[in-house]
Amino acid sequence: MNHADHGFRTRSIHVGSPRDPQTGAVVPPIYLASTYVQPGAGEWGEFDYARSGNPTRKNLENVIASLEGGYGGLAMASGMAATHAVTMLLSHGDHIVAGSDIYGGTYRLLHKICDRAGLTVTLVGTTDPARLTAALQPRTRLVWLESPGNPRLSITDLAACAEIAHRAGALVAVDNTFATPVATRPLELGADIVMHSSTKYFGGHSDVLGGALVAKSKELFERLYFIQNATGAVQAPWDSYLITRGIKTLSVRVREQSMTAMRLAEFLRGLPQVKQVLYPGLPEHPGHLLAARQMNGVFGAMLTFEVQGDYARAKRIAESTQLFQLAVSLGAVESLIEQPASMSHASYDPQARAAHGITDGLIRLSVGLEDFEDLRDDLRQAIEQPA
Ligand SMILES: *Cc1c(COP(=O)(O)O)cnc(C)c1O
């Protein structure tokens, strides 16, 4: 069935799960075969070897491409494998501009792996598109954006940045892990490539690692497919199945978790022990108006706040919650808490942390699907304990 005219939730459920024509099973089987019988020597069917293509992975790739509105999708072994594949579009001497509020692992990839392949990198605060203009060089071939940023949830104007990058002849790739296509569809805003850590909201249950790319055009899709097949960091069949399953409830989870995040942001804002709450849904957040437009009224389920006091105080709060579990990662049904300075952003040196506003008092929450009242009470007891 062609689902092109169906809505987001219908496509989330049906595009990746075509009924099995052989048995009528409403969930297609997981294909584990590593190789496929060919019609003849030198003749190729749809599938030949599992690195080049696998039906279970294909279903996942189809649903991701549909939700992001691109020409084609590619499922990779992890988010970092997906990001790395994008950087492999570039050649020695090319230049990348990336936002300064990017995922820590992307920072590490760009500065410790891509540099050895002869790529140069400039980080700029992309919340001001003028800074992107200033950072462009004649050999800038890729602009890497992330909105909301991490951990301060800064909002970048993707359409404005894409226009600037395209005028300079650079490709635009957006890490859409935090926003998800429920809130933001970067290809509709001018981006060329969307990247996801499927480990997060796509999987949604903290039980699978994965990454995804969606290309807007056939030409770019084919170049990325060549890299996927040539370098081999593909998503395995079982993992592809789990992510396809997770995506069926993506929209309900993200919307519900975002509503709880909004209520927690309002609650935290009223506590005297809390210095500031960084949540794009709050009117005082510097990116609020832009987020209201760009995020489809869904502000996401990531929330960062800063407590009064020092490193030890923030550390103790992060260690004192019961429902919010102390762990990096995000995007699942269970709520998580972490201290960026000692956990997700510990690989930054102290000067870099200071430059990016990652203060010792910051605490980042991934708001899950539990009851708001239970999450609120859990945070209250952790924050109100004597200093
Ligand atoms: C987790 C994450 C990644 C990396 O994905 P992995 O699946 O862990 O390799 C990249 N970007 C963002 C925003 C992430 O949260």
XYZ file of C-alpha atoms and ligand atoms in Angstrom:
402
model
C 0.000 0.000 0.000
C 1.177 3.507 -0.734
C 1.122 5.624 2.417
C 2.333 8.883 0.882
C -0.940 10.661 1.628
C -1.301 9.318 5.155
C -0.581 11.270 8.306
C 2.517 11.034 10.486
C 1.121 8.528 12.974
C -0.333 6.261 10.309
C 2.994 6.237 8.482
C 4.888 5.602 11.752
C 2.902 2.397 12.170
C 2.449 1.121 8.638
C 5.391 2.110 6.430
C 7.920 0.003 8.334
C 5.573 -2.956 8.859
C 4.096 -4.095 5.557
C 2.053 -7.261 6.082
C 3.864 -10.465 5.199
C 2.437 -11.582 1.830
C 3.286 -15.229 2.494
C 1.539 -15.692 5.844
C -0.578 -12.577 6.363
C 1.370 -11.775 9.550
C 0.678 -8.141 10.453
C 4.279 -7.791 11.613
C 6.797 -8.891 8.982
C 9.383 -11.508 9.976
C 12.935 -10.575 10.925
C 15.278 -11.606 8.122
C 18.553 -12.918 9.505
C 20.131 -14.312 6.312
C 23.520 -12.880 5.472
C 23.286 -13.829 1.779
C 20.575 -14.294 -0.855
C 20.282 -16.694 -3.788
C 20.765 -14.877 -7.069
C 18.598 -15.435 -10.140
C 21.728 -16.326 -12.142
C 25.468 -15.713 -12.178
C 26.007 -11.989 -12.556
C 22.283 -11.333 -12.081
C 21.047 -9.518 -9.011
C 17.751 -9.591 -7.148
C 16.579 -6.881 -4.742
C 18.819 -8.323 -2.019
C 22.144 -10.107 -2.430
C 24.330 -9.653 0.635
C 23.201 -8.320 4.019
C 25.680 -5.461 4.278
C 24.352 -4.131 0.961
C 20.727 -4.600 1.938
C 18.450 -6.519 4.294
C 14.621 -6.542 4.189
C 14.233 -5.829 7.921
C 16.656 -2.919 7.725
C 14.943 -1.716 4.552
C 11.611 -1.475 6.366
C 13.218 0.703 9.020
C 14.952 2.838 6.393
C 11.640 3.334 4.598
C 9.752 4.509 7.669
C 12.511 6.908 8.745
C 12.654 8.426 5.253
C 8.880 8.787 5.247
C 8.726 10.530 8.632
C 11.511 12.961 7.742
C 10.132 13.539 4.253
C 13.297 12.562 2.366
C 14.166 10.547 -0.714
C 15.732 7.653 1.192
C 16.913 6.496 4.602
C 19.929 4.561 5.828
C 20.030 2.681 9.125
C 23.460 2.540 10.733
C 24.916 0.696 13.716
C 24.924 3.810 15.922
C 24.360 7.525 15.789
C 28.108 8.087 15.591
C 28.384 5.698 12.630
C 25.716 7.782 10.898
C 27.538 11.044 11.611
C 30.850 9.563 10.522
C 29.282 8.467 7.217
C 28.251 12.071 6.532
C 31.783 13.339 7.135
C 33.021 10.747 4.622
C 31.277 12.740 1.876
C 34.143 15.217 2.293
C 37.727 15.112 1.040
C 41.115 16.057 2.437
C 41.321 19.828 2.873
C 37.581 20.405 3.145
C 36.175 22.461 5.999
C 33.247 21.797 8.344
C 31.356 24.371 10.383
C 29.472 22.913 13.332
C 27.402 24.406 16.111
C 29.146 24.878 19.444
C 26.252 23.239 21.318
C 26.674 19.835 19.639
C 26.671 16.325 21.056
C 29.927 15.498 22.885
C 30.634 12.467 20.713
C 30.303 14.580 17.567
C 32.784 17.071 19.023
C 35.199 14.178 19.620
C 34.684 12.710 16.133
C 35.310 16.055 14.449
C 38.365 16.926 16.549
C 40.045 13.570 17.027
C 39.155 11.503 13.927
C 38.133 13.813 11.086
C 41.130 16.085 11.666
C 43.422 13.127 10.900
C 41.607 12.654 7.586
C 42.607 16.234 6.721
C 39.268 17.894 7.449
C 39.282 21.166 9.347
C 36.542 22.206 11.739
C 35.250 25.498 13.107
C 32.671 25.571 15.894
C 30.338 28.555 16.127
C 27.293 29.435 18.160
C 24.673 28.927 15.471
C 21.888 30.585 17.473
C 23.072 33.715 15.654
C 23.132 32.942 11.906
C 25.501 35.890 11.354
C 28.206 33.923 13.163
C 27.735 31.088 10.699
C 28.294 33.514 7.813
C 31.501 34.720 9.436
C 32.816 31.174 9.905
C 32.435 30.078 6.282
C 35.586 29.480 4.260
C 36.113 28.842 0.538
C 36.398 25.113 1.228
C 33.461 24.827 3.653
C 31.557 21.805 2.351
C 29.430 20.863 5.357
C 27.479 22.767 7.976
C 26.485 20.569 10.923
C 23.589 21.800 13.034
C 21.815 20.565 16.136
C 18.631 22.111 17.551
C 17.834 22.002 20.434
C 21.507 22.034 21.376
C 23.099 20.046 24.130
C 23.007 20.625 27.111
C 21.694 24.209 27.101
C 18.869 23.489 24.645
C 19.784 26.435 22.468
C 17.593 26.841 19.390
C 19.089 27.338 15.930
C 17.124 28.767 13.014
C 17.567 25.851 10.619
C 15.968 27.563 7.608
C 18.124 30.692 7.959
C 21.313 28.663 8.436
C 20.515 26.377 5.496
C 20.101 29.361 3.225
C 23.449 30.832 4.309
C 25.228 27.494 3.907
C 23.740 26.823 0.480
C 24.765 30.231 -0.815
C 28.331 29.208 0.097
C 27.950 25.855 -1.644
C 27.984 23.765 1.549
C 25.749 20.827 2.425
C 23.570 21.151 5.503
C 23.185 18.223 7.889
C 21.033 18.376 11.014
C 21.276 16.107 14.032
C 17.558 15.848 14.762
C 17.864 13.445 17.703
C 16.561 15.856 20.369
C 13.690 17.333 18.359
C 12.577 14.191 16.470
C 10.493 14.565 13.294
C 7.443 14.886 15.556
C 8.635 18.405 16.389
C 10.985 19.401 13.550
C 11.516 18.184 9.996
C 14.791 19.772 8.887
C 14.496 18.668 5.232
C 11.343 20.781 4.924
C 13.371 23.712 6.264
C 16.105 23.368 3.647
C 18.542 20.831 5.113
C 20.075 18.195 2.816
C 20.629 15.421 5.357
C 19.008 14.517 8.668
C 20.871 12.388 11.185
C 19.477 10.542 14.211
C 20.758 8.571 17.105
C 17.994 5.950 16.912
C 19.222 4.854 20.345
C 17.158 7.718 21.757
C 13.536 8.550 20.812
C 13.246 6.211 17.816
C 14.064 3.135 19.904
C 12.521 4.799 22.923
C 13.067 2.009 25.442
C 16.811 2.108 26.305
C 17.343 -1.327 24.803
C 18.932 -0.769 21.387
C 21.740 1.227 19.786
C 21.272 2.655 16.318
C 21.739 5.551 13.954
C 19.964 6.869 10.903
C 20.427 9.187 7.955
C 17.812 10.569 5.611
C 18.846 12.294 2.395
C 16.650 14.786 0.660
C 17.759 13.980 -2.881
C 18.345 10.799 -4.847
C 21.863 11.924 -5.713
C 22.869 12.459 -2.081
C 21.125 9.281 -0.992
C 23.152 7.282 -3.512
C 26.419 8.797 -2.342
C 25.574 7.994 1.281
C 24.400 4.496 0.376
C 27.743 3.911 -1.313
C 29.500 4.935 1.926
C 27.195 2.754 4.043
C 27.903 -0.284 1.889
C 31.598 0.434 1.434
C 32.365 1.037 5.104
C 29.835 -1.385 6.584
C 28.541 0.117 9.853
C 25.013 -1.132 9.120
C 22.150 -1.694 11.529
C 21.670 -5.396 12.347
C 18.274 -7.067 11.644
C 17.164 -7.536 15.250
C 18.087 -3.968 16.128
C 16.323 -2.721 12.992
C 13.213 -4.547 14.138
C 13.337 -3.037 17.640
C 13.711 0.488 16.265
C 10.886 -0.010 13.747
C 8.743 -1.173 16.661
C 9.721 1.837 18.759
C 8.853 4.269 15.963
C 5.223 3.100 15.969
C 4.664 5.001 19.223
C 7.113 7.854 18.548
C 4.540 10.594 18.164
C 2.510 9.713 21.271
C 5.612 9.271 23.405
C 7.296 12.500 22.326
C 4.144 14.586 22.690
C 3.292 13.157 26.089
C 6.861 13.367 27.408
C 7.130 16.963 26.141
C 3.976 17.945 28.007
C 5.407 16.490 31.213
C 8.709 18.312 30.565
C 6.802 21.578 30.227
C 5.037 21.013 33.543
C 8.315 20.087 35.258
C 9.979 23.198 33.809
C 7.226 25.339 35.336
C 7.532 23.536 38.659
C 11.347 23.864 38.803
C 11.171 27.551 37.907
C 9.270 28.174 41.137
C 11.863 26.596 43.451
C 14.237 28.950 45.317
C 17.108 26.444 44.981
C 16.890 26.658 41.178
C 18.831 29.492 39.538
C 17.489 29.021 36.015
C 15.544 26.565 33.913
C 16.585 26.048 30.307
C 13.562 24.744 28.427
C 12.519 26.071 25.012
C 8.857 25.896 26.004
C 9.312 28.597 28.658
C 8.689 32.130 27.361
C 11.936 33.403 28.961
C 14.099 30.920 27.038
C 16.095 32.898 24.431
C 14.986 30.535 21.668
C 11.338 30.335 22.682
C 9.719 32.218 19.793
C 11.842 30.434 17.227
C 11.135 27.081 18.870
C 7.408 27.784 18.885
C 7.622 28.131 15.104
C 10.229 25.493 14.284
C 9.107 22.792 16.732
C 5.482 22.541 15.779
C 4.313 23.426 19.302
C 6.207 20.436 20.752
C 9.183 21.702 22.740
C 10.801 18.362 23.441
C 11.339 16.253 26.523
C 14.868 17.411 27.377
C 15.168 19.943 30.142
C 18.241 21.458 31.779
C 18.304 23.485 34.964
C 20.943 25.147 37.080
C 20.919 24.879 40.845
C 22.246 27.412 43.321
C 25.530 26.221 44.759
C 28.549 24.373 43.549
C 29.594 21.227 41.718
C 29.147 19.052 44.814
C 25.621 20.308 45.409
C 24.512 19.591 41.818
C 26.240 16.221 41.972
C 24.395 15.316 45.161
C 21.012 16.271 43.698
C 21.659 14.216 40.576
C 22.585 11.292 42.812
C 19.524 11.628 45.080
C 16.590 11.001 42.783
C 14.842 7.638 42.824
C 12.724 7.599 39.665
C 15.106 9.719 37.601
C 17.995 7.308 37.117
C 21.553 8.579 37.048
C 22.657 7.818 33.500
C 23.694 9.441 30.243
C 21.587 8.854 27.132
C 18.038 10.088 26.733
C 14.808 9.723 24.874
C 13.366 6.620 26.473
C 10.221 5.937 28.492
C 12.216 5.942 31.731
C 13.372 9.322 33.050
C 17.087 9.967 33.421
C 19.132 12.592 35.238
C 22.751 13.592 34.761
C 25.280 16.302 35.536
C 26.784 17.487 32.202
C 30.020 18.758 33.813
C 30.897 15.327 35.194
C 29.069 13.054 32.751
C 27.895 13.881 29.198
C 30.377 16.732 28.731
C 33.250 15.486 30.908
C 35.418 15.039 27.795
C 35.465 18.832 27.272
C 38.362 20.515 29.039
C 37.324 23.062 31.722
C 37.937 26.089 29.453
C 35.771 24.587 26.702
C 33.053 23.834 29.228
C 33.149 27.421 30.459
C 33.059 28.756 26.888
C 29.968 26.663 26.156
C 28.126 27.625 29.335
C 28.358 24.145 30.838
C 28.557 25.247 34.442
C 29.041 22.918 37.402
C 25.513 23.572 38.650
C 23.766 22.312 35.507
C 21.576 19.224 35.707
C 20.058 17.676 32.586
C 16.857 15.670 32.590
C 15.499 13.306 29.991
C 11.826 13.318 30.896
C 10.179 9.943 30.435
C 6.652 8.670 30.372
C 6.028 8.284 34.101
C 3.326 10.282 35.931
C 4.110 13.976 36.253
C 3.285 13.997 39.977
C 5.756 11.213 40.738
C 8.537 12.890 38.756
C 7.822 16.233 40.412
C 7.893 14.753 43.902
C 11.113 12.914 43.131
C 12.838 16.117 42.003
C 11.437 18.039 44.967
C 12.832 15.651 47.565
C 16.252 15.647 45.842
C 16.429 19.440 45.526
C 15.001 20.301 48.935
C 17.334 18.124 50.978
C 19.602 20.279 53.163
C 22.740 21.532 51.384
C 23.378 9.906 21.525
C 23.534 10.979 20.534
C 24.386 10.832 19.430
C 25.230 9.596 19.228
O 24.458 8.464 18.995
P 24.908 6.982 19.418
O 23.734 6.170 19.028
O 25.193 6.995 20.874
O 26.139 6.661 18.629
C 24.475 11.876 18.529
N 23.755 13.019 18.696
C 22.934 13.192 19.739
C 22.183 14.472 19.872
C 22.800 12.189 20.696
O 21.995 12.388 21.749
